[in-house]
mmCIF file of C-alpha atoms in Angstrom:
data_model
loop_
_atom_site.group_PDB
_atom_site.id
_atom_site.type_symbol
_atom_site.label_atom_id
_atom_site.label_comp_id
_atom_site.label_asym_id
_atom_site.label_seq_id
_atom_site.Cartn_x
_atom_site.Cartn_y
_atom_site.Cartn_z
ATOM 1 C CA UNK A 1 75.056 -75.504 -69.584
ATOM 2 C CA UNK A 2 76.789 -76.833 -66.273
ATOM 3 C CA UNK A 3 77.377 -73.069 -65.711
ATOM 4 C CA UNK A 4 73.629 -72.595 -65.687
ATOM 5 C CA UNK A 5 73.116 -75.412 -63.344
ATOM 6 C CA UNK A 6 75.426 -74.186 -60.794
ATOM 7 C CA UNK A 7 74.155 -70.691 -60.885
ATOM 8 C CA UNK A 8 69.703 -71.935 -60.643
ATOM 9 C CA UNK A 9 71.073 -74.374 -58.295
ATOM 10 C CA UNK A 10 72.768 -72.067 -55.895
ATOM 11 C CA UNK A 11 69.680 -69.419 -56.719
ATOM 12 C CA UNK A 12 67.050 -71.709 -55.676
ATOM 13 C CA UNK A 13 68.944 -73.255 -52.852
ATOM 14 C CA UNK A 14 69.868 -69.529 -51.955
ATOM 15 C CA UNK A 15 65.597 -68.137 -52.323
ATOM 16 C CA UNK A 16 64.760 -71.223 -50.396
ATOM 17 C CA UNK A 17 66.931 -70.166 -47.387
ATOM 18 C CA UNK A 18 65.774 -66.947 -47.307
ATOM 19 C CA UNK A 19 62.040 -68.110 -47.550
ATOM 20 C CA UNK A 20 61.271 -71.138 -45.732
ATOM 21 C CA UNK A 21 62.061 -69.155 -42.011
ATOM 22 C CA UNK A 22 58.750 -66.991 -42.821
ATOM 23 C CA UNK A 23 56.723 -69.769 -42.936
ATOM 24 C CA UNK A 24 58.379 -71.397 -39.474
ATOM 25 C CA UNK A 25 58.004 -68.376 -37.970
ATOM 26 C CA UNK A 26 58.766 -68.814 -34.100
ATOM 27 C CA UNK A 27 58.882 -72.018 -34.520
ATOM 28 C CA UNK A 28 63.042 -73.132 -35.778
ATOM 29 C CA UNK A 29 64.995 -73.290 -33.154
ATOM 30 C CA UNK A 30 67.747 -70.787 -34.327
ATOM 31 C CA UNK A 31 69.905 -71.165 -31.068
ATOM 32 C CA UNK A 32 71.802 -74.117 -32.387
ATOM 33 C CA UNK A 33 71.646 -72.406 -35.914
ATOM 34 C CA UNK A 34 73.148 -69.113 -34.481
ATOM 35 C CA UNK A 35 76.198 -71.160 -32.597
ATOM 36 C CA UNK A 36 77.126 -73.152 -35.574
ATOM 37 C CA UNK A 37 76.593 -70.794 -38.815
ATOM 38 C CA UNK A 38 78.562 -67.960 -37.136
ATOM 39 C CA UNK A 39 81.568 -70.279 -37.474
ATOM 40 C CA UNK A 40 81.202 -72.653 -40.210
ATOM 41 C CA UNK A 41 80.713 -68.899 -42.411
ATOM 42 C CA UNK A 42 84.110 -67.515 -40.204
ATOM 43 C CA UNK A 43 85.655 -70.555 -41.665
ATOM 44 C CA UNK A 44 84.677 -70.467 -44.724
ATOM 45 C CA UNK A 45 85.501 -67.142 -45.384
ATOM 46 C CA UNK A 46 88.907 -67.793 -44.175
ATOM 47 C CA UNK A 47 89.761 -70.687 -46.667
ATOM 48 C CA UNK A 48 88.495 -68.740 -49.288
ATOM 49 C CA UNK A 49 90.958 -66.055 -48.700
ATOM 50 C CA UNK A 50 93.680 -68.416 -48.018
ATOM 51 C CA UNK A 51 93.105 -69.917 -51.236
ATOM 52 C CA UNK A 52 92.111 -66.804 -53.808
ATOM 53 C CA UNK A 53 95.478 -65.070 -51.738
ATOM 54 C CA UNK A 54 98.015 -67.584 -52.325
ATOM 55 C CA UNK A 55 96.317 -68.700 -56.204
ATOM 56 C CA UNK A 56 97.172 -64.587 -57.179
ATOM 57 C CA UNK A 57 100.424 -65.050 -55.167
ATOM 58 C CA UNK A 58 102.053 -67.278 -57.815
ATOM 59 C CA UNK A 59 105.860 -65.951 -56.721
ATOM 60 C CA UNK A 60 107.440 -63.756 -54.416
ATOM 61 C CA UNK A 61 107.885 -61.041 -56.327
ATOM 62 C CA UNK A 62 103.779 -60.279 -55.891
ATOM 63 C CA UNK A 63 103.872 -61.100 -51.746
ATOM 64 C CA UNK A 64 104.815 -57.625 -51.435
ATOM 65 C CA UNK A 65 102.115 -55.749 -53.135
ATOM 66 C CA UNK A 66 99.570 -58.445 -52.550
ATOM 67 C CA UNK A 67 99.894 -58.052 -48.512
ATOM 68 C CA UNK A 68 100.502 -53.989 -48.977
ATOM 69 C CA UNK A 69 97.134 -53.732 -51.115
ATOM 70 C CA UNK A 70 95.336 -56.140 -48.414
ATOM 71 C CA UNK A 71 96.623 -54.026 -45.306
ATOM 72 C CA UNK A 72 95.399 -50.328 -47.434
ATOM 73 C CA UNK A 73 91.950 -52.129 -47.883
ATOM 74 C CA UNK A 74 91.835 -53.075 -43.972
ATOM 75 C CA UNK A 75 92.558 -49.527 -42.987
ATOM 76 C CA UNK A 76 90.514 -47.525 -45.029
ATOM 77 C CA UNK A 77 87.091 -50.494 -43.765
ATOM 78 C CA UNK A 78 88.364 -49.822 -40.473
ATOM 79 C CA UNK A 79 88.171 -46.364 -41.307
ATOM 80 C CA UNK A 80 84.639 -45.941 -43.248
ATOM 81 C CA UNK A 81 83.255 -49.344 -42.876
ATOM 82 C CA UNK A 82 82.530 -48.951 -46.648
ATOM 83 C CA UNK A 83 83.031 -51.995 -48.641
ATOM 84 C CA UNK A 84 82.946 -50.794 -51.538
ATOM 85 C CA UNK A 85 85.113 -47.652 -51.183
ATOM 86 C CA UNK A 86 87.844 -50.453 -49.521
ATOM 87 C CA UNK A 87 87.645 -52.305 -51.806
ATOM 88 C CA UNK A 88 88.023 -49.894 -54.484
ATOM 89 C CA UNK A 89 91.159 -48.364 -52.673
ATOM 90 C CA UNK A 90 92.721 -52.189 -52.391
ATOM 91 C CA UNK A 91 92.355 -52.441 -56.279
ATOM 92 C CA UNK A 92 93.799 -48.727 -56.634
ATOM 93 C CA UNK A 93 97.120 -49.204 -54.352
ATOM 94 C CA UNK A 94 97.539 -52.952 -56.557
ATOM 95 C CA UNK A 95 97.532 -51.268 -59.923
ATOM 96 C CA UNK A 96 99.578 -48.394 -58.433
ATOM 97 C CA UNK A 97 102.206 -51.077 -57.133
ATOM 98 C CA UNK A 98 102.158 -53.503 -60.268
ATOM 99 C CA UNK A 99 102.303 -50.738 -62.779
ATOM 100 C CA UNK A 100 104.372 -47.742 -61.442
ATOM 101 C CA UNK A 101 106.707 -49.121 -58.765
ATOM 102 C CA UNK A 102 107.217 -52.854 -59.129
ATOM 103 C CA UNK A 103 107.373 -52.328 -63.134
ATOM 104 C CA UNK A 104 109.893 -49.884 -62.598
ATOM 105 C CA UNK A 105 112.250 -52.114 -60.181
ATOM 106 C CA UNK A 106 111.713 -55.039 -62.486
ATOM 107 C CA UNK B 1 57.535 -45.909 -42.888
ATOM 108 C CA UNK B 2 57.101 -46.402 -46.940
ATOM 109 C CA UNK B 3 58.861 -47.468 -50.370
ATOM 110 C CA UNK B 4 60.154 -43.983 -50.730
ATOM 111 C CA UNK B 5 62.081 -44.293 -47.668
ATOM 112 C CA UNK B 6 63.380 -47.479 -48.093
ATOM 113 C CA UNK B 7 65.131 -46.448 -51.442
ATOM 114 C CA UNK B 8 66.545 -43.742 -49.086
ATOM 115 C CA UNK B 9 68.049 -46.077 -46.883
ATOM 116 C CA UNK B 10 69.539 -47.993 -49.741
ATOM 117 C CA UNK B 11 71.621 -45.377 -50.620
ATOM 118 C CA UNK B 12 74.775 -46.291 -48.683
ATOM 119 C CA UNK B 13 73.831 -49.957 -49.721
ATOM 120 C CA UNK B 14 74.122 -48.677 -53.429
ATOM 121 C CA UNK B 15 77.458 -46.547 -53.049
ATOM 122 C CA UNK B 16 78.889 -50.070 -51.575
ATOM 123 C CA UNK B 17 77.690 -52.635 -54.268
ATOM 124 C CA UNK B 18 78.286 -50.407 -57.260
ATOM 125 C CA UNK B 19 81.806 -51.395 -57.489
ATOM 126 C CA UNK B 20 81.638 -54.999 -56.381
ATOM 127 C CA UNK B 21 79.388 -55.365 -58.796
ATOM 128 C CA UNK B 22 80.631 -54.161 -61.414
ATOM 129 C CA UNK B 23 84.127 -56.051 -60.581
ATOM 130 C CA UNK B 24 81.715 -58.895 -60.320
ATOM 131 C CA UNK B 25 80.274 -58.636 -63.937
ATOM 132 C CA UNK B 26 84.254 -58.204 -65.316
ATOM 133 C CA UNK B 27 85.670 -61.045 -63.795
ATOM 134 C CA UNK B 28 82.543 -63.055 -64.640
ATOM 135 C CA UNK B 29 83.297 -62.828 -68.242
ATOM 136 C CA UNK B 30 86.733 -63.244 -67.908
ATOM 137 C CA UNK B 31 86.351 -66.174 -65.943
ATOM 138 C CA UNK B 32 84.480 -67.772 -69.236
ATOM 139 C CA UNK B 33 81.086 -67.239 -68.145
ATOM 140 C CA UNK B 34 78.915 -65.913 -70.739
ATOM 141 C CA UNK B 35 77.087 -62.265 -70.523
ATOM 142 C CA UNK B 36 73.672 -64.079 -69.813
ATOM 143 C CA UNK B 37 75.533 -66.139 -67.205
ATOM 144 C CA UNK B 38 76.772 -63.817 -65.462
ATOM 145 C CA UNK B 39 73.795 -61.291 -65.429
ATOM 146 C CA UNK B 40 71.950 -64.667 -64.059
ATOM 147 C CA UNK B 41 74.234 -65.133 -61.492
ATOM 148 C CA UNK B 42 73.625 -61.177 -60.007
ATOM 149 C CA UNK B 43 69.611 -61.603 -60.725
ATOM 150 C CA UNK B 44 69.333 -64.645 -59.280
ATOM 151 C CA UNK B 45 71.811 -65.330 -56.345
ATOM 152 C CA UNK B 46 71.948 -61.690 -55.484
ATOM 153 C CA UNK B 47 74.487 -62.422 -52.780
ATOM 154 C CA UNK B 48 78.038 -61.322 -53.441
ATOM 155 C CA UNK B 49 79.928 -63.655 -51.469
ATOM 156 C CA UNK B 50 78.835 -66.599 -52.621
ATOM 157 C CA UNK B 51 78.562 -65.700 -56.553
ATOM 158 C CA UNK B 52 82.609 -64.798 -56.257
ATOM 159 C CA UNK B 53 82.984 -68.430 -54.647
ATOM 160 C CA UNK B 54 80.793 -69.549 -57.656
ATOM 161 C CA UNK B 55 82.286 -67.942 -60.409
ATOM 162 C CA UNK B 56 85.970 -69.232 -59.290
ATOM 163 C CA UNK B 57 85.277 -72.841 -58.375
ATOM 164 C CA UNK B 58 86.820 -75.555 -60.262
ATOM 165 C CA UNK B 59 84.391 -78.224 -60.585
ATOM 166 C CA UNK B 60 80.470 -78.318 -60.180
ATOM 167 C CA UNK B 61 80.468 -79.565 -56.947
ATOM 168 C CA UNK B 62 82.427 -76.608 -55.810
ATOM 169 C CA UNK B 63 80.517 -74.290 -57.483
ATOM 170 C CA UNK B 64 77.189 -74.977 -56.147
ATOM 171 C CA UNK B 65 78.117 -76.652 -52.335
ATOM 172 C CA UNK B 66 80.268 -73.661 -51.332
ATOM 173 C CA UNK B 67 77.777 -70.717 -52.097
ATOM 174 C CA UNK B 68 75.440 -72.983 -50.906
ATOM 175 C CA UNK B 69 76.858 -73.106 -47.411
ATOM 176 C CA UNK B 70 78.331 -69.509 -47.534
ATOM 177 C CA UNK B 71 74.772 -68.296 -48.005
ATOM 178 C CA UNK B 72 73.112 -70.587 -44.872
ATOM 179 C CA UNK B 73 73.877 -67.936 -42.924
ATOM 180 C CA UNK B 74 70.266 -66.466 -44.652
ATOM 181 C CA UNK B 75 68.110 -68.536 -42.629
ATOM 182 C CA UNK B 76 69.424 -66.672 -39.302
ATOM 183 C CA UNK B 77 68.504 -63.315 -40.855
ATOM 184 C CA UNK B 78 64.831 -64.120 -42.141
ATOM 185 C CA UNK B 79 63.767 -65.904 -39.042
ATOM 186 C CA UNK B 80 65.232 -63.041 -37.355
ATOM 187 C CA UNK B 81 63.043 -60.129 -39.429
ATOM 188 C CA UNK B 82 60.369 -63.068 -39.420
ATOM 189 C CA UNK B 83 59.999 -62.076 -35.797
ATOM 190 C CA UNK B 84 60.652 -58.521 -36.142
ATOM 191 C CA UNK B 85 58.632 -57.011 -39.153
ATOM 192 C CA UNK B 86 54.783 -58.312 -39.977
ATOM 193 C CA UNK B 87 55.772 -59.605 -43.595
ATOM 194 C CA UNK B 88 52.338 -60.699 -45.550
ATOM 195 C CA UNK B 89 54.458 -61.662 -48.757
ATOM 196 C CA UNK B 90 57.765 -63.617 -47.964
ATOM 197 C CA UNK B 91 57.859 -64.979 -51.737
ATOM 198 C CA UNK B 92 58.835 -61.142 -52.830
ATOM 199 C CA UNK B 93 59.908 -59.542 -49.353
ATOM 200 C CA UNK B 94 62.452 -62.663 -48.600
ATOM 201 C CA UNK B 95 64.133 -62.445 -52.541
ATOM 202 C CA UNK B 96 66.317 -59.195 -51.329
ATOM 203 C CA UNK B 97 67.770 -60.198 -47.895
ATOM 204 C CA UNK B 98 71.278 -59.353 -48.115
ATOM 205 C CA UNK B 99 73.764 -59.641 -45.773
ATOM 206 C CA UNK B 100 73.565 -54.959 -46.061
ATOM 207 C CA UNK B 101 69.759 -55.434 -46.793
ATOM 208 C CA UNK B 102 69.591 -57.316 -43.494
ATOM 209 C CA UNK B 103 71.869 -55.292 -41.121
ATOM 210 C CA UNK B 104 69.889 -51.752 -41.968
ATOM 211 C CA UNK B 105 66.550 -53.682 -41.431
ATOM 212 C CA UNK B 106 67.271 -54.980 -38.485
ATOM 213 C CA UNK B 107 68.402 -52.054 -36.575
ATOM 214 C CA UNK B 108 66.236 -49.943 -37.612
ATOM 215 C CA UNK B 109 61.839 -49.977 -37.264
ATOM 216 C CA UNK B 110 60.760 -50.693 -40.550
ATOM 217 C CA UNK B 111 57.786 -51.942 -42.141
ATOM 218 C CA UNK B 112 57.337 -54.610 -45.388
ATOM 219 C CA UNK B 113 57.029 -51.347 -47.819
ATOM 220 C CA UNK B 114 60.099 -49.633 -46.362
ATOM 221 C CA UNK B 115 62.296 -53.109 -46.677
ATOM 222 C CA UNK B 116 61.221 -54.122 -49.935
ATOM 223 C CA UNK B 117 62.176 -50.511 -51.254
ATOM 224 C CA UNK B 118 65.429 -51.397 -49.454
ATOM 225 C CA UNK B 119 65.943 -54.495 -51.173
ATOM 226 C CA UNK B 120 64.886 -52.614 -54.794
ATOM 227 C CA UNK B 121 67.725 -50.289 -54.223
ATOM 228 C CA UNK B 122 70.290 -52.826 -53.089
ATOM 229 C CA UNK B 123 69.085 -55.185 -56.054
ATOM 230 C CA UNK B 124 68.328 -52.699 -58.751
ATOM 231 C CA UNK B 125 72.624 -51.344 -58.142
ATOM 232 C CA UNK B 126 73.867 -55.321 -57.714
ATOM 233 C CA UNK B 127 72.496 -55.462 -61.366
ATOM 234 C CA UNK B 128 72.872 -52.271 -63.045
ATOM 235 C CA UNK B 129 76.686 -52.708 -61.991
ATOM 236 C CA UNK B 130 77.061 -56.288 -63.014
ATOM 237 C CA UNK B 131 75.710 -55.595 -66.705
ATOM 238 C CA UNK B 132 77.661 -52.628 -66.937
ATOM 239 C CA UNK B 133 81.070 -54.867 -65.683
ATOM 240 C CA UNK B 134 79.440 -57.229 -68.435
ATOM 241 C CA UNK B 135 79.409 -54.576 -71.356
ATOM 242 C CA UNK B 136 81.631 -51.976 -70.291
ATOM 243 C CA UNK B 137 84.695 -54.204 -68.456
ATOM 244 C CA UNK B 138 86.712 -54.672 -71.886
ATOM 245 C CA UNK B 139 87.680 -50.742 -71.113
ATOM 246 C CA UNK B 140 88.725 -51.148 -68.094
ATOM 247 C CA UNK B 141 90.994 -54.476 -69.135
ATOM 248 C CA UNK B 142 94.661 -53.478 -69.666
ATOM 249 C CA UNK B 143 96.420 -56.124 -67.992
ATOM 250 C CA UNK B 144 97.627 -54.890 -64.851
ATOM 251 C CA UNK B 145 94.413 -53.551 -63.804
ATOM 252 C CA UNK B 146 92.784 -57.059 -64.563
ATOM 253 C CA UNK B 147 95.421 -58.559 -62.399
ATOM 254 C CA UNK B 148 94.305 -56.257 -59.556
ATOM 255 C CA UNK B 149 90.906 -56.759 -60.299
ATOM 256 C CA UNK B 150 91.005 -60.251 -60.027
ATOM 257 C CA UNK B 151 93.419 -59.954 -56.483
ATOM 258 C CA UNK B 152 89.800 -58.055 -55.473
ATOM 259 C CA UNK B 153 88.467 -61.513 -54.522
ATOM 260 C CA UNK B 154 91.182 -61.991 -51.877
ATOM 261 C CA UNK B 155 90.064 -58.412 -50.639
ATOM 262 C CA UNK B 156 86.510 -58.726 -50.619
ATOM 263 C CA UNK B 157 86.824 -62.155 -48.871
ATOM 264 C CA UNK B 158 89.399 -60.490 -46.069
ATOM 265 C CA UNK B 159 86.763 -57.705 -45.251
ATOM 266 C CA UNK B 160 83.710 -60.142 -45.480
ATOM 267 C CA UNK B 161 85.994 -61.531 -42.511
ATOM 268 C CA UNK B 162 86.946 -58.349 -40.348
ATOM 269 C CA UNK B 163 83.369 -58.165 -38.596
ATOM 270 C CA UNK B 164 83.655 -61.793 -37.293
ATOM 271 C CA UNK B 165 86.872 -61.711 -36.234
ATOM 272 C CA UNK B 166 86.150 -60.633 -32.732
ATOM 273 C CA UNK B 167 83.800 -62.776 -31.413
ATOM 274 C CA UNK B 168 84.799 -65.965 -33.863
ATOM 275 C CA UNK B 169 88.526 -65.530 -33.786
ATOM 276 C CA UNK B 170 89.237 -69.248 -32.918
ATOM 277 C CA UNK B 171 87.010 -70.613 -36.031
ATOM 278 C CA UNK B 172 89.073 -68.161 -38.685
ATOM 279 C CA UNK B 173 92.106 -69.451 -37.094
ATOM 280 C CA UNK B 174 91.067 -72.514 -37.516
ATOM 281 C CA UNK B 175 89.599 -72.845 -40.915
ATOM 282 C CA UNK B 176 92.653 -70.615 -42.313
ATOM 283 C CA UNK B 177 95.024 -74.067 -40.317
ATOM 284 C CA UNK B 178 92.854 -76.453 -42.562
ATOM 285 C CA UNK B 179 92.855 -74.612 -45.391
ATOM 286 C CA UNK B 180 96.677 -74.076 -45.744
ATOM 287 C CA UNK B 181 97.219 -77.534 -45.085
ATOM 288 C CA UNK B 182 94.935 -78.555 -47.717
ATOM 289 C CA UNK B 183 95.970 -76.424 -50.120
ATOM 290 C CA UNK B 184 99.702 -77.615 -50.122
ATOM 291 C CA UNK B 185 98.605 -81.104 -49.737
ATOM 292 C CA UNK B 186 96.731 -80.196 -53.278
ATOM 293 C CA UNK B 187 93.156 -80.349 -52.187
ATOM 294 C CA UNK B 188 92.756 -76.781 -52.632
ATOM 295 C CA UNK B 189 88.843 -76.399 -53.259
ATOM 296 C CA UNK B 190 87.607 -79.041 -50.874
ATOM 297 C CA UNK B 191 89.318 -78.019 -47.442
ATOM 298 C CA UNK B 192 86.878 -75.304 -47.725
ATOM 299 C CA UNK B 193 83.733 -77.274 -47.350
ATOM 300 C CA UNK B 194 85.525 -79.073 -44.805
ATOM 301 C CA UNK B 195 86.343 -76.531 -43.282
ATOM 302 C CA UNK B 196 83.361 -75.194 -42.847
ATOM 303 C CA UNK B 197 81.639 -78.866 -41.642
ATOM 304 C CA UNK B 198 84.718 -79.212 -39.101
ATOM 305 C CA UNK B 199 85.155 -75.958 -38.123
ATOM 306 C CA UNK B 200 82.908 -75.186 -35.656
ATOM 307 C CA UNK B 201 83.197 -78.129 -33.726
ATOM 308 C CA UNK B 202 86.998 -78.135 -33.333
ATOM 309 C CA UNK B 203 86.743 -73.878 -32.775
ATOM 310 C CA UNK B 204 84.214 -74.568 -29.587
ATOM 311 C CA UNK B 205 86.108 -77.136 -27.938
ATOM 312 C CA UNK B 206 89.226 -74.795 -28.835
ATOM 313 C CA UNK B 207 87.328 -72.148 -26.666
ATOM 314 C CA UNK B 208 86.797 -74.490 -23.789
ATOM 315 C CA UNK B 209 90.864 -74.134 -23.276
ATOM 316 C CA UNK B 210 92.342 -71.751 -21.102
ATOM 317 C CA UNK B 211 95.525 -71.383 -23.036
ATOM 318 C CA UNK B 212 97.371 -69.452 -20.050
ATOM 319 C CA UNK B 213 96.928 -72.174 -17.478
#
């Protein structure tokens, strides 16, 4: 139930945002909107990162693979500027890492 | 102009959000949400970000205040089409705007048709892959995968990052400062709505100072 919530809470709150601009149109002042959201999103991005990185960094032993599978998934964006196929090649070079080499080292 | 060729444009959108979403509709599950939950959270939010954020918060308050803020950013994209495209139905034309949705309608010339068979595409792959990460995900389980699928969050939200980094290097720097020091003072969750309310003050008056002199 509180699950539920959250999600029609963030969907409404999310529609709303999306909708209400249409009906101001040329009439919100977006300049202070476009200097603050910019960064307050940059930020927020950032902590979640920090947070998810070091939560599924529990011990040393996963740094390595962790920050190898990160700096793959950089590259190949860079490279195609494909989330998806980054993504997918971050999740690849993990499961590579966890299950063939650092199984193997112990 | 036309439906037809805004499916065609969502192509690229679709190759991207297939495997998000289906991640998304795994780690959903695993997470404890239910199946109807977590289809919910695809056909309703429909913003990947945020439902990540949502689906790995700790407490309510988490769980709806950051995806709320993570997804503010909207406004600046609708009352930028609002001034671009002649939309006569922003209750269905607005549903769709994605952060992908929004960067292929902006730079191109589109009409309402062509962006709402845009946003179909995008939508109609968000949830096709989420219910078949809802259905289909216990296959794709062993444990070591499910470890890497879960490090994808950490991924998606370093790549989310990458375009910003140039011309909003100070605020990452700063919200990452805040949110490390947050974390290992054990208010993990929170520094990142602070974060994002401090932020941007402390990253412009950052930008006022010339470091080298």
């Amino acid at each position: 139930m509180v699950a539920l919530m959250e999600i029609l809470l963030v969907a409404i709150g999310t529609y709303f945002f999306r909708l209400i601009p249409f009906y101001f149109e040329g009439k919100l002042n977006i300049f202070r909107l476009e200097r603050f959201l910019p960064k307050s999103t940059t930020a927020i991005l950032s902590a979640l990162f920090i947070y998810s990185f070091f939560n599924n960094t529990s011990d040393l032993s996963l740094a390595l693979p962790n920050t190898m599978a990160l700096m793959i998934s950089v590259y190949s964006y860079l490279r195609t500027r494909n989330f998806g196929v980054s993504i997918l090649a971050g999740i690849f070079i993990h499961y590579f890492l966890h299950s063939q080499i650092f199984q193997m080292l112990g | 102009m036309g439906y037809k060729r805004g499916l065609v444009l969502s192509i690229p959108v679709v190759l991207g959000y297939l495997p998000v979403s289906i991640t998304f509709g795994i780690l959903a599950v695993s997470y404890g949400f239910s199946k109807l939950e977590a289809f919910l959270c695809s056909a309703l939010i429909f913003a990947g970000a945020s439902q990540f954020a949502l689906i790995s918060s700790k407490s309510f308050l988490e769980g709806v205040l950051i995806p709320l803020f993570l997804n503010l950013r909207h406004i600046i994209y609708s009352t930028i089409l609002s001034m671009k495209i002649k939309i006569s139905k922003p209750y269905i034309s607005s549903f769709g705007l994605t952060d992908e949705v929004f960067a292929i309608s902006s730079s191109l010339k589109i009409d309402e048709k062509t962006l709402r068979g845009l946003e179909f595409g995008a939508y109609f792959s968000w949830v096709a892959g989420t219910l078949f990460g809802i259905y289909f995900g216990d296959m794709l389980t062993s444990t070591t995968l499910y470890n890497s699928l879960i490090f994808s969050i950490s991924i998606l939200f370093l790549l989310l990052l990458i375009p910003s980094l140039k011309s909003e290097y100070m605020s990452a720097i700063v919200g990452s400062a805040i949110a490390i020091i947050l974390y290992f003072s054990g208010y993990a969750f929170i520094g990142v709505i602070i974060s994002g309310i401090i932020t941007p003050f402390l990253a412009e008056k950052l930008e006022g100072v010339k470091w080298w002199h």
